[in-house]
Structure formats: structure tokens, C-alpha cells
């Protein structure tokens, strides 16, 4: 097998599968039994990362040359309500993967561990942030991804494994769960336009600034890093610019056919929040030549178009 994607049943995985199929003959995609992957030309495999024997069985059977490790509990919001699951999947799951690789004789795949910009945590006047910045994770999700990064680093150095790490900044696109801000706002607008909800949008903190990319740009960066990234190194993957959630909301409201009132919902505010998260992407660009191809407005427009179609209003 040329490449295996763990957690391919999630939002990003579906895009990464399509990206890799342009370049590789044999792509594998693991998912949880309840998940669905749209892919005719790849091996779809059920694998629960929390079960070490399942991970080992698949690696022994297919020995993929490249492993894109996406599988994770990826919601910051869910990590506040289910910290234990977040730790089990994101930390122990990564250990299961790395230990399974180590246990197989004469097997040295290249492994890309997907982490998060959340690892940086409380940043004081470091917007944009580069990979050298000290980590101050501010929630359990962020802690688990920071640990994953450190574990990857240790396995690369101590055991000579070909592991590299990314810190992905916010990425959005069609198919993302409405637990994330852009999909949440897009869904609310489509429901309003379809007459299923009053013209009132509920929002959380609009002051936070985040670095949003189109998921298609993000998966292209992962592929390029797998090709050209350096072992044991960490790379920021983001657009390199930050917008406030208010700006994101304004773009979407400008695209809507309805006049919508915005109301803050206390339930959508987080117990702790980082003011600005923006990527310094000099290292990514120097090592891969990657550049974003999709503008934020274009991505939001595409998301709204698809949601309107889902509601039969196009
Ligand atoms: N979800 C949501 N819903 N967020 C809102 C809302 C709302 O109605 N209103 C404002 N926000 C704010 C959140 O408080 C946060 O500051 C920002 O919008 C982005 O929230 P999310 O889209 O939920 O993403 P996230 O930043 O918490 O986490 C995502 O990005 C990380 C990278 O920075 C996830 O994709 C993580 O997996 C990823 O690591």
C-alpha cells in the first residue's frame, strides 16, 4: 500500500483520500464502523485507534509506505465535555500507531502526525506564531495534540522513526460538522432562508481571530509535506492571515438573501479562549513551495451553495 489515512471517515479524511488518489495507485482509508467514506478506488478499513490490536493488524497486513495520521477527537468544544475520550483517542491512539509500526520488523514508513494550532495556546503578542514558540495549551484537546507532537518528536529521535508533525490552523469546507463556526453559521443561514428558523442567528465570541483555510488547500499541504518535509520537524499549516469571527460572519451575512439579526448565545461562549491564532508559514513555504489557492469568501460561498442545495432552496 502506498499511503494509509487514519481517521479518513472524518471531514478532512474524505478530502485527503481524493487528493492522494491523484498521485498513488493504492490508498487505504481507516474509519470507525459507523462512519462512511466516499471512495471507489481505495481500501476502506474499519479501525478503532483505541484498540491497539486493530491498529497492529492493519499495519501488518498492508505495510503502507506513508501514514497520514488524522484520526482524532478533533473538536475543542467536545474536549470540554469529554476530556477522557479526547485523551484516549488523541494520545493513547497515537501511541498505539507508533508502537505498532515499531513492532513490525524491517518496516520504516513515513508518518505525518496531524496536530493543531491550538497547541500554542495562550499567546502574548505572537500573532502570527512560528513553530519555535513555547506551547501553553489552553484546553484538553490542545494538551493532547501538544503531547502527540512531543511523542512524535521523541520517537523520531530515540528510535530513528521517519515521523514529522504538522500544526493545522482552522480549516473549513463542505461536509464539516456544524460544531465548527463556519459550518454552524452557514447552516443557520440556510435554515433561515428555507423558512425553518426565524431570521435570528445565534453566535458565540465574535472577537476571536482565527486563521481559516479551505480544507482542499490543507490536504495539498499535507501531501507536499509528506513528500518534502524533514523528519522530526513540525510545520504550521495555515493561510498565514487571521480574520475575526465577526469578519467571517459579515461575509456570510453579505451572501445571504435574508436580513438577519445576530444575537450572542451564552451557551456558545467557551470557558477559555485565545484572542488570536495566526500561522507563520515561512517554514512550510520554504520546504514545499505551498501557497493557498482558495480565498475565504470563495470557500464560504461554496459552503453556502451546498447547504442551500441540501435544503432544496436552489
Ligand atoms: N463552533 C462555534 N460556534 N464557534 C464559534 C461560534 C459558534 O457559534 N461563535 C464564535 N465562535 C468562535 C469560537 O469561540 C472560536 O474562537 C472560533 O469561533 C472558532 O471555533 P471553531 O470553529 O469551533 O474552531 P476551533 O478554533 O475551536 O477549533 C478548530 O480549529 C483548530 C485549529 O485552530 C478545530 O478544527 C480544531 O480541530 C483545530 O485544531
mmCIF file of N, CA and C and ligand atoms in Angstrom, residues 11-12 72-77 80 114-119 139 141-142 145 167-172 176-185 188 201-212 237 244-246 248 264-265 268-270 272-275 277, ligand 1:
data_model
loop_
_atom_site.group_PDB
_atom_site.id
_atom_site.type_symbol
_atom_site.label_atom_id
_atom_site.label_comp_id
_atom_site.label_asym_id
_atom_site.label_seq_id
_atom_site.Cartn_x
_atom_site.Cartn_y
_atom_site.Cartn_z
ATOM 1 N N UNK A 11 -14.131 14.682 8.362
ATOM 2 C CA UNK A 11 -14.240 15.761 7.381
ATOM 3 C C UNK A 11 -12.998 15.860 6.490
ATOM 4 N N UNK A 12 -11.819 15.956 7.090
ATOM 5 C CA UNK A 12 -10.586 16.163 6.322
ATOM 6 C C UNK A 12 -10.222 14.903 5.541
ATOM 7 N N UNK A 72 -8.684 11.407 15.183
ATOM 8 C CA UNK A 72 -8.643 12.193 16.421
ATOM 9 C C UNK A 72 -10.046 12.542 16.881
ATOM 10 N N UNK A 73 -10.159 12.893 18.144
ATOM 11 C CA UNK A 73 -11.336 13.609 18.621
ATOM 12 C C UNK A 73 -10.944 15.066 18.378
ATOM 13 N N UNK A 74 -11.535 15.696 17.362
ATOM 14 C CA UNK A 74 -10.969 16.951 16.854
ATOM 15 C C UNK A 74 -11.719 18.214 17.266
ATOM 16 N N UNK A 75 -12.714 18.064 18.119
ATOM 17 C CA UNK A 75 -13.472 19.261 18.494
ATOM 18 C C UNK A 75 -13.002 19.798 19.857
ATOM 19 N N UNK A 76 -12.641 21.092 19.860
ATOM 20 C CA UNK A 76 -12.275 21.734 21.132
ATOM 21 C C UNK A 76 -13.493 21.716 22.057
ATOM 22 N N UNK A 77 -14.653 22.028 21.484
ATOM 23 C CA UNK A 77 -15.882 22.081 22.286
ATOM 24 C C UNK A 77 -16.150 20.726 22.960
ATOM 25 N N UNK A 80 -14.137 19.797 26.078
ATOM 26 C CA UNK A 80 -14.588 20.326 27.374
ATOM 27 C C UNK A 80 -15.583 19.383 28.025
ATOM 28 N N UNK A 114 -0.941 14.677 12.488
ATOM 29 C CA UNK A 114 -1.651 15.945 12.323
ATOM 30 C C UNK A 114 -2.046 16.512 13.686
ATOM 31 N N UNK A 115 -1.417 17.620 14.023
ATOM 32 C CA UNK A 115 -1.714 18.325 15.264
ATOM 33 C C UNK A 115 -2.466 19.602 14.974
ATOM 34 N N UNK A 116 -2.384 20.545 15.899
ATOM 35 C CA UNK A 116 -3.261 21.711 15.802
ATOM 36 C C UNK A 116 -2.592 22.988 16.280
ATOM 37 N N UNK A 117 -3.044 24.092 15.721
ATOM 38 C CA UNK A 117 -2.587 25.408 16.185
ATOM 39 C C UNK A 117 -3.005 25.647 17.633
ATOM 40 N N UNK A 118 -4.007 24.891 18.087
ATOM 41 C CA UNK A 118 -4.454 25.010 19.481
ATOM 42 C C UNK A 118 -3.321 24.694 20.451
ATOM 43 N N UNK A 119 -2.317 23.947 19.986
ATOM 44 C CA UNK A 119 -1.184 23.597 20.853
ATOM 45 C C UNK A 119 -0.476 24.839 21.402
ATOM 46 N N UNK A 139 -6.698 24.113 26.573
ATOM 47 C CA UNK A 139 -7.831 23.189 26.755
ATOM 48 C C UNK A 139 -7.323 21.764 26.569
ATOM 49 N N UNK A 141 -8.140 19.349 24.520
ATOM 50 C CA UNK A 141 -7.838 18.994 23.131
ATOM 51 C C UNK A 141 -6.420 19.448 22.782
ATOM 52 N N UNK A 142 -6.107 20.703 23.127
ATOM 53 C CA UNK A 142 -4.800 21.275 22.818
ATOM 54 C C UNK A 142 -3.680 20.512 23.531
ATOM 55 N N UNK A 145 -2.956 17.273 21.690
ATOM 56 C CA UNK A 145 -2.231 17.462 20.427
ATOM 57 C C UNK A 145 -0.783 17.892 20.687
ATOM 58 N N UNK A 167 1.080 21.375 12.571
ATOM 59 C CA UNK A 167 0.091 22.069 13.405
ATOM 60 C C UNK A 167 -0.850 22.757 12.439
ATOM 61 N N UNK A 168 -2.028 22.183 12.291
ATOM 62 C CA UNK A 168 -3.002 22.729 11.341
ATOM 63 C C UNK A 168 -3.819 23.828 12.010
ATOM 64 N N UNK A 169 -3.977 24.928 11.291
ATOM 65 C CA UNK A 169 -4.830 26.008 11.765
ATOM 66 C C UNK A 169 -6.250 25.739 11.240
ATOM 67 N N UNK A 170 -7.202 26.596 11.579
ATOM 68 C CA UNK A 170 -8.608 26.300 11.247
ATOM 69 C C UNK A 170 -8.808 26.025 9.753
ATOM 70 N N UNK A 171 -9.516 24.946 9.460
ATOM 71 C CA UNK A 171 -9.842 24.685 8.067
ATOM 72 C C UNK A 171 -11.323 24.369 7.932
ATOM 73 N N UNK A 172 -11.858 24.810 6.808
ATOM 74 C CA UNK A 172 -13.313 24.755 6.619
ATOM 75 C C UNK A 172 -13.639 24.262 5.211
ATOM 76 N N UNK A 176 -18.200 19.771 6.660
ATOM 77 C CA UNK A 176 -17.719 19.892 8.045
ATOM 78 C C UNK A 176 -18.906 19.916 9.010
ATOM 79 N N UNK A 177 -18.681 19.383 10.196
ATOM 80 C CA UNK A 177 -19.746 19.339 11.196
ATOM 81 C C UNK A 177 -20.108 20.752 11.674
ATOM 82 N N UNK A 178 -21.396 21.006 11.945
ATOM 83 C CA UNK A 178 -21.775 22.336 12.436
ATOM 84 C C UNK A 178 -21.350 22.614 13.877
ATOM 85 N N UNK A 179 -20.527 21.738 14.467
ATOM 86 C CA UNK A 179 -19.938 22.112 15.761
ATOM 87 C C UNK A 179 -18.865 23.189 15.533
ATOM 88 N N UNK A 180 -18.394 23.350 14.283
ATOM 89 C CA UNK A 180 -17.373 24.355 13.978
ATOM 90 C C UNK A 180 -18.015 25.615 13.413
ATOM 91 N N UNK A 181 -17.361 26.728 13.639
ATOM 92 C CA UNK A 181 -18.025 28.023 13.475
ATOM 93 C C UNK A 181 -18.557 28.295 12.068
ATOM 94 N N UNK A 182 -17.750 28.069 11.032
ATOM 95 C CA UNK A 182 -18.211 28.434 9.685
ATOM 96 C C UNK A 182 -19.413 27.583 9.273
ATOM 97 N N UNK A 183 -19.326 26.265 9.522
ATOM 98 C CA UNK A 183 -20.439 25.379 9.158
ATOM 99 C C UNK A 183 -21.673 25.691 9.983
ATOM 100 N N UNK A 184 -21.459 26.050 11.239
ATOM 101 C CA UNK A 184 -22.566 26.420 12.125
ATOM 102 C C UNK A 184 -23.310 27.631 11.542
ATOM 103 N N UNK A 185 -22.558 28.679 11.187
ATOM 104 C CA UNK A 185 -23.187 29.891 10.653
ATOM 105 C C UNK A 185 -23.861 29.611 9.305
ATOM 106 N N UNK A 188 -27.133 27.775 9.876
ATOM 107 C CA UNK A 188 -28.185 28.669 10.391
ATOM 108 C C UNK A 188 -28.754 29.547 9.261
ATOM 109 N N UNK A 201 -29.731 34.814 14.163
ATOM 110 C CA UNK A 201 -28.570 33.908 14.263
ATOM 111 C C UNK A 201 -27.977 33.936 15.642
ATOM 112 N N UNK A 202 -27.676 32.741 16.172
ATOM 113 C CA UNK A 202 -27.059 32.657 17.496
ATOM 114 C C UNK A 202 -25.567 32.439 17.314
ATOM 115 N N UNK A 203 -24.792 33.254 17.970
ATOM 116 C CA UNK A 203 -23.339 33.190 17.792
ATOM 117 C C UNK A 203 -22.622 33.181 19.137
ATOM 118 N N UNK A 204 -21.359 32.792 19.096
ATOM 119 C CA UNK A 204 -20.511 32.834 20.293
ATOM 120 C C UNK A 204 -19.638 34.082 20.265
ATOM 121 N N UNK A 205 -18.374 33.911 20.614
ATOM 122 C CA UNK A 205 -17.433 35.033 20.695
ATOM 123 C C UNK A 205 -17.026 35.508 19.296
ATOM 124 N N UNK A 206 -17.390 36.736 18.963
ATOM 125 C CA UNK A 206 -17.095 37.250 17.618
ATOM 126 C C UNK A 206 -15.758 37.973 17.551
ATOM 127 N N UNK A 207 -15.129 38.159 18.692
ATOM 128 C CA UNK A 207 -13.879 38.935 18.708
ATOM 129 C C UNK A 207 -12.644 38.092 18.411
ATOM 130 N N UNK A 208 -12.748 36.789 18.659
ATOM 131 C CA UNK A 208 -11.583 35.918 18.435
ATOM 132 C C UNK A 208 -11.145 36.013 16.984
ATOM 133 N N UNK A 209 -9.822 35.965 16.765
ATOM 134 C CA UNK A 209 -9.290 35.982 15.399
ATOM 135 C C UNK A 209 -8.679 34.620 15.102
ATOM 136 N N UNK A 210 -9.034 34.069 13.951
ATOM 137 C CA UNK A 210 -8.517 32.755 13.575
ATOM 138 C C UNK A 210 -8.011 32.774 12.138
ATOM 139 N N UNK A 211 -7.156 31.794 11.840
ATOM 140 C CA UNK A 211 -6.527 31.669 10.528
ATOM 141 C C UNK A 211 -7.267 30.555 9.774
ATOM 142 N N UNK A 212 -8.173 30.957 8.862
ATOM 143 C CA UNK A 212 -9.017 29.972 8.166
ATOM 144 C C UNK A 212 -8.449 29.622 6.793
ATOM 145 N N UNK A 237 0.547 24.697 9.356
ATOM 146 C CA UNK A 237 -0.200 24.662 8.090
ATOM 147 C C UNK A 237 -1.420 25.557 8.247
ATOM 148 N N UNK A 244 -11.259 38.041 12.132
ATOM 149 C CA UNK A 244 -12.098 37.856 13.322
ATOM 150 C C UNK A 244 -13.342 37.061 12.932
ATOM 151 N N UNK A 245 -13.954 36.441 13.930
ATOM 152 C CA UNK A 245 -15.186 35.685 13.656
ATOM 153 C C UNK A 245 -16.269 36.663 13.176
ATOM 154 N N UNK A 246 -16.191 37.901 13.664
ATOM 155 C CA UNK A 246 -17.118 38.938 13.183
ATOM 156 C C UNK A 246 -16.956 39.141 11.667
ATOM 157 N N UNK A 248 -15.816 36.980 9.492
ATOM 158 C CA UNK A 248 -16.332 35.776 8.826
ATOM 159 C C UNK A 248 -17.861 35.830 8.756
ATOM 160 N N UNK A 264 -25.963 37.126 20.614
ATOM 161 C CA UNK A 264 -24.962 36.295 21.290
ATOM 162 C C UNK A 264 -25.660 35.277 22.194
ATOM 163 N N UNK A 265 -25.142 34.033 22.140
ATOM 164 C CA UNK A 265 -25.722 32.936 22.905
ATOM 165 C C UNK A 265 -24.686 32.518 23.966
ATOM 166 N N UNK A 268 -22.785 29.350 23.734
ATOM 167 C CA UNK A 268 -21.757 29.193 22.686
ATOM 168 C C UNK A 268 -20.428 29.850 23.062
ATOM 169 N N UNK A 269 -20.390 30.464 24.226
ATOM 170 C CA UNK A 269 -19.128 31.061 24.680
ATOM 171 C C UNK A 269 -18.284 29.961 25.330
ATOM 172 N N UNK A 270 -16.970 30.011 25.161
ATOM 173 C CA UNK A 270 -16.077 28.986 25.712
ATOM 174 C C UNK A 270 -15.597 29.387 27.107
ATOM 175 N N UNK A 272 -12.659 29.222 28.169
ATOM 176 C CA UNK A 272 -11.393 29.956 27.990
ATOM 177 C C UNK A 272 -11.171 30.095 26.496
ATOM 178 N N UNK A 273 -10.593 31.194 26.100
ATOM 179 C CA UNK A 273 -10.465 31.452 24.657
ATOM 180 C C UNK A 273 -9.174 32.205 24.372
ATOM 181 N N UNK A 274 -8.533 31.867 23.250
ATOM 182 C CA UNK A 274 -7.315 32.575 22.836
ATOM 183 C C UNK A 274 -7.729 33.670 21.860
ATOM 184 N N UNK A 275 -7.192 34.891 22.058
ATOM 185 C CA UNK A 275 -7.665 36.040 21.268
ATOM 186 C C UNK A 275 -7.332 35.914 19.786
ATOM 187 N N UNK A 277 -5.176 33.505 16.755
ATOM 188 C CA UNK A 277 -4.325 32.383 16.340
ATOM 189 C C UNK A 277 -4.077 32.523 14.845
HETATM 190 N N1 LIG B 1 -18.259 26.497 16.985
HETATM 191 C C1 LIG B 1 -18.582 27.790 17.115
HETATM 192 N N2 LIG B 1 -19.898 28.172 17.031
HETATM 193 N N3 LIG B 1 -17.600 28.680 17.362
HETATM 194 C C2 LIG B 1 -17.929 29.988 17.477
HETATM 195 C C3 LIG B 1 -19.251 30.437 17.370
HETATM 196 C C4 LIG B 1 -20.290 29.491 17.147
HETATM 197 O O1 LIG B 1 -21.467 29.810 17.038
HETATM 198 N N4 LIG B 1 -19.251 31.786 17.541
HETATM 199 C C5 LIG B 1 -17.987 32.148 17.709
HETATM 200 N N5 LIG B 1 -17.173 31.073 17.691
HETATM 201 C C6 LIG B 1 -15.713 31.116 17.844
HETATM 202 C C7 LIG B 1 -15.122 30.139 18.845
HETATM 203 O O2 LIG B 1 -15.269 30.644 20.164
HETATM 204 C C8 LIG B 1 -13.657 30.109 18.364
HETATM 205 O O3 LIG B 1 -12.948 31.222 18.836
HETATM 206 C C9 LIG B 1 -13.782 30.275 16.837
HETATM 207 O O4 LIG B 1 -15.118 30.710 16.614
HETATM 208 C C10 LIG B 1 -13.509 29.031 16.066
HETATM 209 O O5 LIG B 1 -14.244 27.997 16.630
HETATM 210 P P1 LIG B 1 -14.364 26.550 15.942
HETATM 211 O O6 LIG B 1 -14.770 26.667 14.534
HETATM 212 O O7 LIG B 1 -15.213 25.708 16.839
HETATM 213 O O8 LIG B 1 -12.867 26.019 15.880
HETATM 214 P P2 LIG B 1 -11.743 25.927 16.998
HETATM 215 O O9 LIG B 1 -10.798 27.071 16.719
HETATM 216 O O10 LIG B 1 -12.278 25.827 18.352
HETATM 217 O O11 LIG B 1 -11.050 24.542 16.623
HETATM 218 C C11 LIG B 1 -10.795 24.197 15.257
HETATM 219 O O12 LIG B 1 -9.597 24.723 14.830
HETATM 220 C C12 LIG B 1 -8.444 24.169 15.451
HETATM 221 C C13 LIG B 1 -7.232 24.829 14.835
HETATM 222 O O13 LIG B 1 -7.087 26.112 15.374
HETATM 223 C C14 LIG B 1 -10.829 22.702 15.096
HETATM 224 O O14 LIG B 1 -10.802 22.409 13.700
HETATM 225 C C15 LIG B 1 -9.660 22.049 15.751
HETATM 226 O O15 LIG B 1 -9.636 20.664 15.476
HETATM 227 C C16 LIG B 1 -8.411 22.683 15.200
HETATM 228 O O16 LIG B 1 -7.291 22.110 15.780
#
